[in-house]
mmCIF file of C-alpha atoms and ligand atoms in Angstrom:
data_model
loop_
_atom_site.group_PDB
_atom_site.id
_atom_site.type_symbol
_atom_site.label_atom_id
_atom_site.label_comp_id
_atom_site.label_asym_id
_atom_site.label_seq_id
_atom_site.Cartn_x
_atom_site.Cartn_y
_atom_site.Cartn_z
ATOM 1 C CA UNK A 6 -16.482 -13.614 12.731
ATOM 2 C CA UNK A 7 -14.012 -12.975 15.480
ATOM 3 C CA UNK A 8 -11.301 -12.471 13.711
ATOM 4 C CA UNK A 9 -13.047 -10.273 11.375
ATOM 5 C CA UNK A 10 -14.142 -8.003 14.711
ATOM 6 C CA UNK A 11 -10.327 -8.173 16.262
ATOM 7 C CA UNK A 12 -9.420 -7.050 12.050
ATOM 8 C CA UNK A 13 -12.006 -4.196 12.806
ATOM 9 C CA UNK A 14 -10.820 -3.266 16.028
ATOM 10 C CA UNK A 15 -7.629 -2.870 15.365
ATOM 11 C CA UNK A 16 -8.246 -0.682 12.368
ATOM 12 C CA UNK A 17 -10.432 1.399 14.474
ATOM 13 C CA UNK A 18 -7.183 1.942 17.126
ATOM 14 C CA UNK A 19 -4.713 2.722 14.482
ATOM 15 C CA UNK A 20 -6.921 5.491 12.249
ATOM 16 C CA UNK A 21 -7.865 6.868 16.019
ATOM 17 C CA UNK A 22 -4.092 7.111 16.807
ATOM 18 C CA UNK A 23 -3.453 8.427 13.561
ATOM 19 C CA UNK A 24 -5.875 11.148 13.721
ATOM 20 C CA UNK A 25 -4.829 11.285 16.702
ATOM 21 C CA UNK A 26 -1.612 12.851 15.952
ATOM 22 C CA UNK A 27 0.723 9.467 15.487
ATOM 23 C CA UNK A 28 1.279 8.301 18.936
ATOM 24 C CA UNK A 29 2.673 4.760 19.339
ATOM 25 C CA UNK A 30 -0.043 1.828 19.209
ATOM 26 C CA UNK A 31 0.895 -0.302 21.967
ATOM 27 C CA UNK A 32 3.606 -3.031 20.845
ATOM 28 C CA UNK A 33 1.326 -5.695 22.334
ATOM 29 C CA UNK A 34 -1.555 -4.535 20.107
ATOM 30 C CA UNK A 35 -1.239 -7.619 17.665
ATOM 31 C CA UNK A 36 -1.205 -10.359 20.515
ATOM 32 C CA UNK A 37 -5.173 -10.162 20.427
ATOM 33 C CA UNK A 38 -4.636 -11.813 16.847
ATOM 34 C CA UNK A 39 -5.259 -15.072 16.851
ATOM 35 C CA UNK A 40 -2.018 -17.534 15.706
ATOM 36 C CA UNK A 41 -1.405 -18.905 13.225
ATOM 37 C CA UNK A 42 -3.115 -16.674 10.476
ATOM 38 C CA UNK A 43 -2.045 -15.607 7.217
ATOM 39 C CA UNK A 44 -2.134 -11.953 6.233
ATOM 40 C CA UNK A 45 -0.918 -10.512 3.184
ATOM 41 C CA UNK A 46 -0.681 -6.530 1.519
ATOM 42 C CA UNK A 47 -1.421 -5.885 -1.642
ATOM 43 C CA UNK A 48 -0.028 -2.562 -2.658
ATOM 44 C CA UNK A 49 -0.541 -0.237 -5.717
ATOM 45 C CA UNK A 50 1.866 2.025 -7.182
ATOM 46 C CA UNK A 51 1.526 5.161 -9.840
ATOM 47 C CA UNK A 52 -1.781 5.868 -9.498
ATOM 48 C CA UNK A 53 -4.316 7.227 -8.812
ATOM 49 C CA UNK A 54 -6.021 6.875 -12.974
ATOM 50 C CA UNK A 55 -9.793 7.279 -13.567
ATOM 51 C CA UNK A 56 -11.095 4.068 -14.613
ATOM 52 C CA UNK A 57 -8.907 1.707 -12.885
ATOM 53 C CA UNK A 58 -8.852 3.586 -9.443
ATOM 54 C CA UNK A 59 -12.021 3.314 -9.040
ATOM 55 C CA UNK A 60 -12.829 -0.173 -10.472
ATOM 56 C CA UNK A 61 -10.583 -1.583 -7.859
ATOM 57 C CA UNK A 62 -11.841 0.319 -5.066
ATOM 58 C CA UNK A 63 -14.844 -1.349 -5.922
ATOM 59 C CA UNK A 64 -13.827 -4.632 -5.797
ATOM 60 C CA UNK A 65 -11.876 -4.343 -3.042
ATOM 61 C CA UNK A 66 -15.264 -2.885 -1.238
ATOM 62 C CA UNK A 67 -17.387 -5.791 -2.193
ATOM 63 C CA UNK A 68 -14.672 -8.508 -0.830
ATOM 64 C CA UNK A 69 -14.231 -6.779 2.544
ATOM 65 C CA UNK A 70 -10.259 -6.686 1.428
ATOM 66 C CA UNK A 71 -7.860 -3.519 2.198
ATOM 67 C CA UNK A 72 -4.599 -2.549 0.393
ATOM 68 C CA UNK A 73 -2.110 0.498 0.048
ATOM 69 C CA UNK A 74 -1.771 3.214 -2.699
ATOM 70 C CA UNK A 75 1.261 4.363 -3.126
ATOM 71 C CA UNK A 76 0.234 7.661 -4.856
ATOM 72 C CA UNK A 77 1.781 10.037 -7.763
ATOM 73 C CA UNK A 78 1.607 13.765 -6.435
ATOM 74 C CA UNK A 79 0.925 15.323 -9.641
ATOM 75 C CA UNK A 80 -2.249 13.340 -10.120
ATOM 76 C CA UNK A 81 -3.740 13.330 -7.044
ATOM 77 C CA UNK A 82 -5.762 16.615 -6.689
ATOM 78 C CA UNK A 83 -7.408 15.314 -10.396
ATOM 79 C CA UNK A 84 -8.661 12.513 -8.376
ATOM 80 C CA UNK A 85 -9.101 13.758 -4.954
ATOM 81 C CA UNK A 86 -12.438 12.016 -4.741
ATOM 82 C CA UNK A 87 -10.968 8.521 -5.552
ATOM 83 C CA UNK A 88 -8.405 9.752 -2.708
ATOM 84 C CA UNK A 89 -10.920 10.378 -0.246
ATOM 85 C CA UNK A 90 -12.539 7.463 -1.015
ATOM 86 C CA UNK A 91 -9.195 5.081 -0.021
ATOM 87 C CA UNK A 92 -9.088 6.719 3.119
ATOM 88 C CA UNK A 93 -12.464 6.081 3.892
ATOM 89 C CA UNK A 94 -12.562 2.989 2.725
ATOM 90 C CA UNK A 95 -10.276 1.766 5.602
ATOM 91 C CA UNK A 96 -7.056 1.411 2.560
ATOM 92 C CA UNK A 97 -3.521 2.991 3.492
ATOM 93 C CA UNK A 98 -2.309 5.905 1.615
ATOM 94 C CA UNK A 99 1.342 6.682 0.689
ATOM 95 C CA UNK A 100 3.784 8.461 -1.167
ATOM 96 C CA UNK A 101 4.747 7.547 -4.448
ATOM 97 C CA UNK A 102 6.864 10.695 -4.695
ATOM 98 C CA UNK A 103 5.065 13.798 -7.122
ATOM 99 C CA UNK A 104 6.524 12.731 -10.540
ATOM 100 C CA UNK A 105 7.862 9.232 -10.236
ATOM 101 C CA UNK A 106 11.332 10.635 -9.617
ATOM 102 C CA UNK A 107 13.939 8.375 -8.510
ATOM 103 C CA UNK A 108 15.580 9.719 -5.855
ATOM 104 C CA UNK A 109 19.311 10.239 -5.294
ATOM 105 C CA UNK A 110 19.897 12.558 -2.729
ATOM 106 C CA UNK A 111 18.408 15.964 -0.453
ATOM 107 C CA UNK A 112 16.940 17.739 -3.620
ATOM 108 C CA UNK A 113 14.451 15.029 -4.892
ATOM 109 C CA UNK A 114 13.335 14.661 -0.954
ATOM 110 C CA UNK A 115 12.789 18.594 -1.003
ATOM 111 C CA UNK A 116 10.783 18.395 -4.542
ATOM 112 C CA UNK A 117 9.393 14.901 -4.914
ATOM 113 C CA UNK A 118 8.962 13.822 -1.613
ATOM 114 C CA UNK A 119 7.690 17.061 0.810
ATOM 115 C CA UNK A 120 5.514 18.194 -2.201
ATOM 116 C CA UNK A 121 3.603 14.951 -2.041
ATOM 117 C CA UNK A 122 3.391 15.169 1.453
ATOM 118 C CA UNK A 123 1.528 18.607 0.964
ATOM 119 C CA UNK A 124 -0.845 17.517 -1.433
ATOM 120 C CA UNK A 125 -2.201 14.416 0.943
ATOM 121 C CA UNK A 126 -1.962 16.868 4.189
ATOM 122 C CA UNK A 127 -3.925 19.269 2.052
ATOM 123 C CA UNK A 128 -6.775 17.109 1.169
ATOM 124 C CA UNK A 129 -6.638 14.300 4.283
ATOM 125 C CA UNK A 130 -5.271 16.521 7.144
ATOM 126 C CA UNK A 131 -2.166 15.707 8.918
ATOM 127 C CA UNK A 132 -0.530 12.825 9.127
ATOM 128 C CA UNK A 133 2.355 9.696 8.229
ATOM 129 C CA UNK A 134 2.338 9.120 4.584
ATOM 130 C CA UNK A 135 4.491 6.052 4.054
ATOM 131 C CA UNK A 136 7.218 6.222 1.101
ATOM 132 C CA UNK A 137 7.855 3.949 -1.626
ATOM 133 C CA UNK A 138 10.752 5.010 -3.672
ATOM 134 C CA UNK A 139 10.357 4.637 -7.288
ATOM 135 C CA UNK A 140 12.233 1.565 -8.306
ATOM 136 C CA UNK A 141 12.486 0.807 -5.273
ATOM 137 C CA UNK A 142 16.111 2.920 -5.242
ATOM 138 C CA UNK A 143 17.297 5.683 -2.714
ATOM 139 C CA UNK A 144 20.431 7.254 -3.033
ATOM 140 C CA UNK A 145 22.858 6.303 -0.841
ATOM 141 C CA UNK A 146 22.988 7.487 2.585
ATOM 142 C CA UNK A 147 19.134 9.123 1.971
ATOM 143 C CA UNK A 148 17.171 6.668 3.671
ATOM 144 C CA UNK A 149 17.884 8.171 6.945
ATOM 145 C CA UNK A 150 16.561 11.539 6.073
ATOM 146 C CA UNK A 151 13.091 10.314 5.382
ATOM 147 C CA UNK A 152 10.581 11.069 8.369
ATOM 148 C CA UNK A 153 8.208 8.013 7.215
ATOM 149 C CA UNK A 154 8.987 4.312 7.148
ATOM 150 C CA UNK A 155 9.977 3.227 3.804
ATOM 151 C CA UNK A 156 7.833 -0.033 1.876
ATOM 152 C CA UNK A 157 9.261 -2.297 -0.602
ATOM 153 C CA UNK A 158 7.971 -5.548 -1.344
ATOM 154 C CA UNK A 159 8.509 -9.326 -1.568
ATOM 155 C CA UNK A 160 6.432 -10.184 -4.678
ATOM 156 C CA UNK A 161 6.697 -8.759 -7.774
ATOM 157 C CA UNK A 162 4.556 -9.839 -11.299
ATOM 158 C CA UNK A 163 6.350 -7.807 -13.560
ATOM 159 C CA UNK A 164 2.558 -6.348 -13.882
ATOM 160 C CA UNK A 165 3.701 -3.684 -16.383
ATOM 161 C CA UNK A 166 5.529 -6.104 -18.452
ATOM 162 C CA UNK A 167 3.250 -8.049 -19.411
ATOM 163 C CA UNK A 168 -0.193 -6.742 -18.873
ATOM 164 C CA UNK A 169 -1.434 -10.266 -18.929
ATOM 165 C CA UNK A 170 -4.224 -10.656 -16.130
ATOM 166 C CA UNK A 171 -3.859 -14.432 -15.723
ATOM 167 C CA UNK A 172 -0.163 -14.123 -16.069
ATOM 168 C CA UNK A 173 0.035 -11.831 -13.287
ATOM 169 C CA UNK A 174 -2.476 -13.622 -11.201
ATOM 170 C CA UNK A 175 -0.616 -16.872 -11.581
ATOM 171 C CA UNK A 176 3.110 -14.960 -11.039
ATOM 172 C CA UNK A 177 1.738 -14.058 -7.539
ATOM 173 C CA UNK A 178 -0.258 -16.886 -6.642
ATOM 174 C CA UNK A 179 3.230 -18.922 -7.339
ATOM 175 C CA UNK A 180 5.407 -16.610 -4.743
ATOM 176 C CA UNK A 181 2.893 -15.746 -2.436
ATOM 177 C CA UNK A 182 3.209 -15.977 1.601
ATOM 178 C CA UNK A 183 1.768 -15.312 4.577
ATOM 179 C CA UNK A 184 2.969 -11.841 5.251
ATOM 180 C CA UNK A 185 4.442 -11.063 1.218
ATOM 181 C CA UNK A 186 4.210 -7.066 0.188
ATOM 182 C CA UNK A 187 2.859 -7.622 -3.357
ATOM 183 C CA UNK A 188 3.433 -4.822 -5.732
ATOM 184 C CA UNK A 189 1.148 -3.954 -8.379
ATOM 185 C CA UNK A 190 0.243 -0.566 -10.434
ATOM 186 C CA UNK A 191 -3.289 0.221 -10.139
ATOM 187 C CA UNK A 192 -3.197 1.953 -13.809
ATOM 188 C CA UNK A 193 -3.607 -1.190 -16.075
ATOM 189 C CA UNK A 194 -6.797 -2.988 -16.042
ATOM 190 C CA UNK A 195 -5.393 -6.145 -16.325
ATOM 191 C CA UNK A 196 -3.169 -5.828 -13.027
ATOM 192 C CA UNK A 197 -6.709 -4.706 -11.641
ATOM 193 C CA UNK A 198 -8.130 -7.679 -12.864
ATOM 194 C CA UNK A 199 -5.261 -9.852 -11.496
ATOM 195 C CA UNK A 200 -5.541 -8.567 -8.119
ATOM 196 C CA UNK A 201 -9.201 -9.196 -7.454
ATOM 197 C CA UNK A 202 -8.409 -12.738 -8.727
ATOM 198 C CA UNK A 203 -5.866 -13.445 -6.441
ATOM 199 C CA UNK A 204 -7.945 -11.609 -3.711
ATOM 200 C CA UNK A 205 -10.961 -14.156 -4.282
ATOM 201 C CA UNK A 206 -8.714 -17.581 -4.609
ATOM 202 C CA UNK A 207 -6.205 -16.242 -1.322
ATOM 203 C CA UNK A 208 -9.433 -15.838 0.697
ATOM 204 C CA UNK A 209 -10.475 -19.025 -0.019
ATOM 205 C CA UNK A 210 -7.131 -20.235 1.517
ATOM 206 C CA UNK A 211 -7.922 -18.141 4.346
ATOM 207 C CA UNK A 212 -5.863 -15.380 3.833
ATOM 208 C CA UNK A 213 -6.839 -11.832 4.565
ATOM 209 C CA UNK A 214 -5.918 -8.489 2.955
ATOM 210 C CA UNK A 215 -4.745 -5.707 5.551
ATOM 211 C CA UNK A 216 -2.683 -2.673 4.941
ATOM 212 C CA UNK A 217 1.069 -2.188 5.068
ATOM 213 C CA UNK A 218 0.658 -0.620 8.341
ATOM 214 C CA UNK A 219 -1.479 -3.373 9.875
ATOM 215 C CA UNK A 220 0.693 -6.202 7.957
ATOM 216 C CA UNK A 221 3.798 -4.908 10.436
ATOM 217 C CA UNK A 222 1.534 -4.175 13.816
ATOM 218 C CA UNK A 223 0.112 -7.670 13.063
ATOM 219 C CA UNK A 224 3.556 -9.195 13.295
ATOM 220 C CA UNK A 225 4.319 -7.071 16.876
ATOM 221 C CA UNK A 226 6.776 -4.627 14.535
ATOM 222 C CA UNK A 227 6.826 -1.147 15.388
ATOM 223 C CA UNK A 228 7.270 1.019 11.974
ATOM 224 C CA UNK A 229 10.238 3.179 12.065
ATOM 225 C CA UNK A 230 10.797 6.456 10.187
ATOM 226 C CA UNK A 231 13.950 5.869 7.826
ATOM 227 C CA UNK A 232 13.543 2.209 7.674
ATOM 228 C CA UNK A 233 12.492 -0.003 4.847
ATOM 229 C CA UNK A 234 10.525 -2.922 5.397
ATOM 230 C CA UNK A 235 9.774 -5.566 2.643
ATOM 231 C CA UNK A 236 7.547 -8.295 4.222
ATOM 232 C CA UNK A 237 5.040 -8.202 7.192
ATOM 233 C CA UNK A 238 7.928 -9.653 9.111
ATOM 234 C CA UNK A 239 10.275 -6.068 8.323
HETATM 235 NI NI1 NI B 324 6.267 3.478 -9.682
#
């Protein structure tokens, strides 16, 4: 129950600070956590998709676990509710550039990238909408010119590949550690499926689900624009 008010506080600090206009959370901010815990992000690419979204929000909801959608620009005013709702459902919203563009170099940031960055400022209001770059590629020498810090991940299912629920489930229960970025794409239902499995058997192990964001404060790293972080650990 402490832990779970400590969770709750510091989620509190960092959406005040954010609204607040993005000033530094103190570095010390994830001392008050107590050692020795394991946390864990589970992040969703491509969407948001009617159907899916929404299932998962719900499960997610009901489980007390958060995650973070990377988002596709093009789709999101379509599902601005479902948008709103990840926000106010404590999860982490980022960029997922507006058309799934991989991005080589200063054009794709002005299209892909800034557009994006409109849409979510238009609906949410200001403020630091992470980046995770198609395929995980960026042109050489781009990473720099990104204002946001950059997410990849440690785990990966192959969720699209096979679109096997139980395979995916046991792909990342098999790789999984405290602090792994897991990537799944919240437009199948079976990676939905697969994630609220491994939600239910991780939590029995006495892992919790926190955001990208909180996965880095947690570990006493301080998020840099232009920098790409893969686990909790950077
Ligand atoms: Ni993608």
């Amino acid at each position: 129950m402490v832990k779970k008010i400590v969770l709750i506080f510091i989620a509190a600090v960092l959406i005040a600070l954010w609204l607040g206009g993005g000033e530094a959370v103190p570095v010390d901010s994830g001392a008050e956590i107590p050692a020795g815990e394991k946390y864990v992000a589970l992040t969703f690419d491509d969407g948001p998709r009617r159907g899916t979204t929404d299932r998962l929000l719900d499960g997610l909801k009901e489980r007390n676990a958060r995650a973070t959608f990377f988002l596709i620009g093009r789709q999101i005013e379509e599902h601005a509710d479902l948008v709103v709702r990840m926000l106010e459902e404590g999860h982490q919203i980022g960029n997922h550039t507006w058309n799934h563009q991989k991005l080589e170099g200063k054009e794709d940031l002005e299209c892909e990238v800034r557009l994006t960055e409109n849409a979510l400022e238009k609906l949410l209001g200001g403020g630091s909408y992470w980046l995770r770059p198609p395929y995980g590629y960026m042109g050489e020498g781009t990473e720099a010119s990104f204002g946001v810090p950059l997410v990849k991940w440690s785990v990966d299912p192959r969720d699209w590949e096979s679109r096997d629920a139980e395979k995916v489930t046991q792909a990342i229960l098999g790789a999984v550690k405290p602090n792994s970025i897991i990537l799944l794409h919240d437009i199948y239902p079976t990676s939905v499926d697969a994630a609220l499995r491994v939600v239910d058997r991780l939590q029995e192990e006495g892992y919790w689900f926190v955001t990208v964001e909180e996965l880095l404060w947690l570990n006493g790293v301080k998020p840099e624009a232009g920098k790409m972080y893969r686990t909790g650990g950077g």
